[in-house]
Amino acid sequence: MGMSRSFLVTFLGCLVLAVLIQAQDQSGFISIACGAPAGVNFTVPNTGLNYTSDANFINTGVSRTIVPELRDQFLQNVWNLRSFPEGQRNCYKINITRGSKYLIRASFLYGNYDGLNMLPKFDLLLGANRWLTVNINNASVSLDFEIIYVPSLDYVHICMVDTGHGTPFISAIELRTLRIDIYETRFGSLETDFRVDLGSNRGYRYNYDVYDRYWSGADLDTWRPLNFPIDADSLVQNDYKPPAVVMSTAITPANVSAPLVISWKPDDPKDSFYVYLHFTEIQVLAKNQTREFNITLNGNPWTENISPRYHSVNTIYSTSGISGEKINFSFVMTETSTLPPIINAIEIYRVKEFPQPDTYQGDVDAITTIKSVYGVTRDWQGDPCSPKDYLWEGLNCTYPVVDSPRIITLNLSSSGLSGKIDPSILNLTMLEKLDLSNNSLDGEVPDFLSQLQHLKILNLENNNLSGSIPSTLVEKSKEGSLSLSVGQNPHLCESGQCNEKEKEKGEEEDKKNIVTPVVASAGGVVILLLAVAAILRTLKRRNSKASMVEKDQSPISPQYTGQDDSLLQSKKQIYSYSDVLNITNNFNTIVGKGGSGTVYLGYIDDTPVAVKMLSPSSVHGYQQFQAEVKLLMRVHHKNLISLVGYCNEGDNKALIYEYMNNGNLQEHITGKRSKTKFFTWEDRLRIAVDAASGLEYLQNGCKPPIIHRDVKSTNILLNEHFQAKLSDFGLSKIIPTDGSTHVSTVIAGTPGYLDPEYYITNRLTEKSDVYSFGVVLLEIITSKPVITKNQEKTHISQWVSSLVAKGDIKSIVDSRLEGDFDNNSVWKAVEIAAACVSPNPNRRPIISVIVTELKESLAMELARTKYGGPDSRDSVKPVTMNLNTEFSPQAR
Ligand SMILES: *[C@@H]1O[C@H](CO)[C@@H](O)[C@H](O)[C@H]1NC(C)=O
Ligand SMILES: *[C@@H]1O[C@H](CO)[C@@H](O)[C@H](O)[C@H]1NC(C)=O
Ligand SMILES: *[C@@H]1O[C@H](CO)[C@@H](O)[C@H](O)[C@H]1NC(C)=O
Ligand SMILES: *[C@@H]1O[C@H](CO)[C@@H](O)[C@H](O)[C@H]1NC(C)=O
Ligand SMILES: *[C@@H]1O[C@H](CO)[C@@H](O)[C@H](O)[C@H]1NC(C)=O
Ligand SMILES: *[C@@H]1O[C@H](CO)[C@@H](O)[C@H](O)[C@H]1NC(C)=O
Ligand SMILES: *[C@@H]1O[C@H](CO)[C@@H](O)[C@H](O)[C@H]1NC(C)=O
Ligand SMILES: *[C@@H]1O[C@H](CO)[C@@H](O)[C@H](O)[C@H]1NC(C)=O
Ligand SMILES: *[C@@H]1O[C@H](CO)[C@@H](O)[C@H](O)[C@H]1NC(C)=O
C-alpha cells in the first residue's frame, strides 16, 4: 500500500472525534495541556479526557496560544502551547512509575502563535537521549509523535532543544499506561510509524480506545472495504484491546483471486520494525464457506492457516524486529478457503534505541538537592550529564562504557552560595573535584568532606568559613592525595580552637598543593575514560539496571569464585578490527557458524581463542553482542565460557572467547563431529554436573539472578579436558529484583528446549532454564534427538515418559553404553530430568537441588567403577521410584 513516513501524522490531522459513549477509567493517564493557565484543569468535551496545566512540570518557557481561527479545527488541549525563547534545553519532569510501560505522545501545533509565521525545527529529548527532530512544516498541522517506553527512573524528562532553527515549543504531552506484556521488544523502545484502522475513513482514539491510541482510517483502491458494526460488549478481546469500532471494518483484496498485499519501504533498511496485525471475522459465514489464509513476509512463509474467529480478536505480531529494503506482507488464500483474506487493523512500530543511560540516580538526587538548598539559578534542566553536549554548566561527568554516567566535578565557584556546606554533597560519591570558591559560605569546614573517597581537589577559597580545618582533610592533604585550598577565609582557624601551626600548614598546603600534577592526573583519568566511552559510544544499553563497570554500585555483583575480580576485569581487552584480522589470520579458519555470526579460530600470544564475528545482517546480532558483553564482563565461573575481549568498530563487532577444543556437547551426542569421544556414563554425569553448576551460578551466584534463555546442547561447550561450560549469552536476561519473579518477554530460545509454560504465558522464570536443562539431561542420558525427525515429531520427554511408565530403563539409556552403568545412578538422573521437564514449573526442582542430586548420582557411579568393577552391575539394588506424576506428554 506504499505508506509514507508521514502517514500517521497526516491522518491524525483529520482525526474524526469520538463521541462520548461512557466515561472510562483514566487512572493510568497523564494528560498535560502545555501552556494552559496554571491551576486550571479542564475536560475536552469530544473525548472526555481530563487535562491539567503544565505548570507543575516545568519552570521555564512562556505560555502562548494559537491563532483563534484554528481553534475549531483542533481539540482544546492544543489551543495553548509553551514556547522556549530562553535557554538551550528546556525540560518537563513528569513523575511516573518506574518499570511500567507507557505510550508517550508529544504533540506540536505551531498555529502561528507568535504571528511570525516562521516554522521552527528543534530537537526533542527523552531523558538522556535525543528522540527525534521536530520539523514543523505546516503551521496548521499538528504533529504527534508516539513512543512505547519503559522508564528506568521515577520520572521522565521530555526536553526541547534549541538547535538554532527557530524557537522550540510544545503543545501537549500525554502518557498512557499500557500492560507490561504487550508490545514487547528484545531491546529498545517502539516508535509509532502507522496505526491504521483498515477499511475505515475516519480516525478514533479514547474513549473508543482504552489505551488512547490514535487510529487513522485508510481506504485504498486496491482494497475492498468491509464494514459490519460490532458491539463493544460482544467482541471477545485480547490483551491488545483494539477497539470494537476499529475491528468492525476490514479490507479484502479488490480482486478476489489476488493476494492482499501490505508493503512499505523503510527510510533506512537498517530500521527494525515490529508489526501487529489485528483480525476478527466480521461476517457470518455460511456452512459451506471458509476463510483461511497464509501470510508471507517478503515471500517467505510467516504464519499459516489463519482463520479469524467471529467477533473474537486475534493479534498476530512479530516477536523480533523485521528489516529490509522493502517489507511486504502478502495474505494468500489457502487452497481450501472459499473467501478471500481479511485484515481489520495494523500497527507498525519502529525500534528506537536509547543508548545513553540516564545519569546515576543517586547523583541526580544529590545534585537536585544541592540545587534547591543553595537556590542555584543556573539553567540546570533535564539529565545532568547527558546528552554530553548539554552537560549542566559547572559539572563534569564520566561516561562508563555501559554504565550510568557519574558526576565527578562540581564547580559552584562564584555562584552566590551562602549558608553552610551542605551534607548532600556527600551523596556525590564519585566526586573528584569540588570548587566552592568565591561564595559567601559560612560555618565550619565539615569533617564529612573527607568521606568523599575520590576527592582530589577541594577549593574553598574566598568564603566566610570559620573554625578549624578538620584533621582528616589536613591528613589527606599532607599525604598528597588531596589538593586543599582554603585561603581568603578570614575567620578560618581564628576562633582559638585551632592552633596557629595547623593554620599555617593549611595555608602552606594551600599554596603548595594547588599544583598541576594532581589536576593533570585527574584530567588524565577523565580523558582516558572519555576516550573509552568514545570508542564504545555505540555500545548501547537499555537502561541503567544492568551495569558492569563499577562493581560497587552495580546491582549485579556476582560472588566471584576464587578469582580476583580486578584481575579479571583488567584482562578484558578491547581489540581493534585490525587486531581481530591479526588474531584470526584474516579469518583463515572457520570453527562454527550460528544464527548471529561466524566463529573463527584465532591466536593471542599463541593461546587459541574463538572469535565470533557478528554478522551485520543479523537483526539482533547487535543487541545480543551488547547483552553478551555486559554479562560476560561481570560473570566468571569455571562452567561459564569466559570472554577474553571484544571488538566494536562500527559494523565490525567481535566477541573473543576462550577456545573450547572439543566443540559442543551435541556434536558428541549425535556423533556429528569427526573426532567424537564416546562418553561413558561417568563422563556424561560430569558434563551434566558442570552444566548444572554453571546454571546454578547464574541463578544463585549472581545478584540479580540471570536467566540464560537458551540452554541447549549446542550451547554447552567442552574444553580439552571435556570440562563443560555454558556459552551464548546473547539472549540472557537479568531478572529484576523488585519483587516480581518473572520477566515478561517475547518468546526466544530454541524449539524443543523451550519451557512450554513460557510458550503459553510468555512468563520467563528461572524454572524455564531448568526445563531446558532437563531436556539437555535427557539428551545426555539417551543420545536421542530432542525432536524425532519422523512424522510424529515426538519430543524427547514424551518418548522417555512412555518408557518410564513401563519401567523400561534399558531402552531409555543410550544403548551404546551396553549396560555399563550403575542402575541407581541412571534412575536418579532420569528422575531429575523428568522432574525438570515437568509441564508445571512448580514441580521442577530448583537448580541447587539438581546439582546436589546429580553429584549423588555421580558418586553412585564412581562407587561402582571404583569398588565393584563392571561385573557388579548385575547386583541391582531395589530402585525407589518417586517419579513425578506430572511427567506426561506436554500440552503443545
Ligand atoms: C488537576 O488535576 C491534577 C491531577 O490531574 C490534580 O492533582 C489537581 O489537584 C487538579 N487541580 C484542580 C484545581 O482541580
Ligand atoms: C474529569 O474531570 C471532571 C471535572 O473536572 C470530573 O468530574 C471527572 O470525574 C473527571 N474524569 C475522570 C475520568 O477523571
Ligand atoms: C514528583 O515526585 C517528587 C518526589 O517524589 C515530588 O517531590 C514532586 O512534587 C512530584 N512532582 C509532581 C509534579 O507531582
Ligand atoms: C497546511 O495544511 C493545511 C491543512 O491540512 C492545508 O490546507 C494547507 O494547504 C497546508 N499548507 C501548506 C503550505 O502546505
Ligand atoms: C486478479 O488476480 C489474478 C491473480 O493474481 C489475475 O490473474 C487477474 O488478472 C486479476 N484480475 C484483474 C481484473 O485484475
Ligand atoms: C453455499 O451454499 C449456498 C446455499 O446455501 C449456495 O447458494 C452457494 O452457492 C454455496 N456456495 C459455495 C461456494 O458452494
Ligand atoms: C499455506 O500453508 C500451508 C501450511 O504450511 C501449506 O500447506 C499451504 O500450501 C499454504 N498455502 C498457500 C496457498 O500458500
Ligand atoms: C570538564 O572536563 C573538560 C575536559 O576534561 C575540561 O576541559 C573542562 O574544563 C571541565 N569542566 C569543568 C567545569 O571542570
Ligand atoms: C543521601 O542519599 C540517601 C539515599 O538516597 C538519603 O537517604 C540521604 O538523605 C542523602 N543524604 C543527604 C545528606 O542528602
GROMACS .gro file of C-alpha atoms and ligand atoms in nm, residues 391 393-397 409 411 433 523 526-527 530, ligand 8:
model
   27
  391LEU     CA    1   2.613   1.884   3.026
  393GLU     CA    2   2.723   2.407   3.350
  394GLY     CA    3   2.975   2.350   3.630
  395LEU     CA    4   2.961   1.972   3.614
  396ASN     CA    5   3.189   1.718   3.461
  397CYS     CA    6   3.096   1.356   3.437
  409THR     CA    7   3.328   1.757   3.911
  411ASN     CA    8   3.214   2.371   4.019
  433LYS     CA    9   3.685   1.792   4.217
  523GLY     CA   10   4.224   1.521   3.395
  526VAL     CA   11   3.875   1.180   3.262
  527ILE     CA   12   4.026   1.193   2.918
  530LEU     CA   13   3.609   0.969   2.772
  900LIG     C1   14   3.541   1.924   3.225
  900LIG     O1   15   3.640   1.845   3.162
  900LIG     C2   16   3.690   1.904   3.044
  900LIG     C3   17   3.784   1.805   2.980
  900LIG     O2   18   3.833   1.717   3.071
  900LIG     C4   19   3.759   2.035   3.076
  900LIG     O3   20   3.806   2.096   2.959
  900LIG     C5   21   3.660   2.126   3.142
  900LIG     O4   22   3.723   2.242   3.184
  900LIG     C6   23   3.597   2.058   3.262
  900LIG     N1   24   3.492   2.145   3.310
  900LIG     C7   25   3.480   2.176   3.436
  900LIG     C8   26   3.365   2.263   3.472
  900LIG     O5   27   3.558   2.138   3.521
   0.00000   0.00000   0.00000
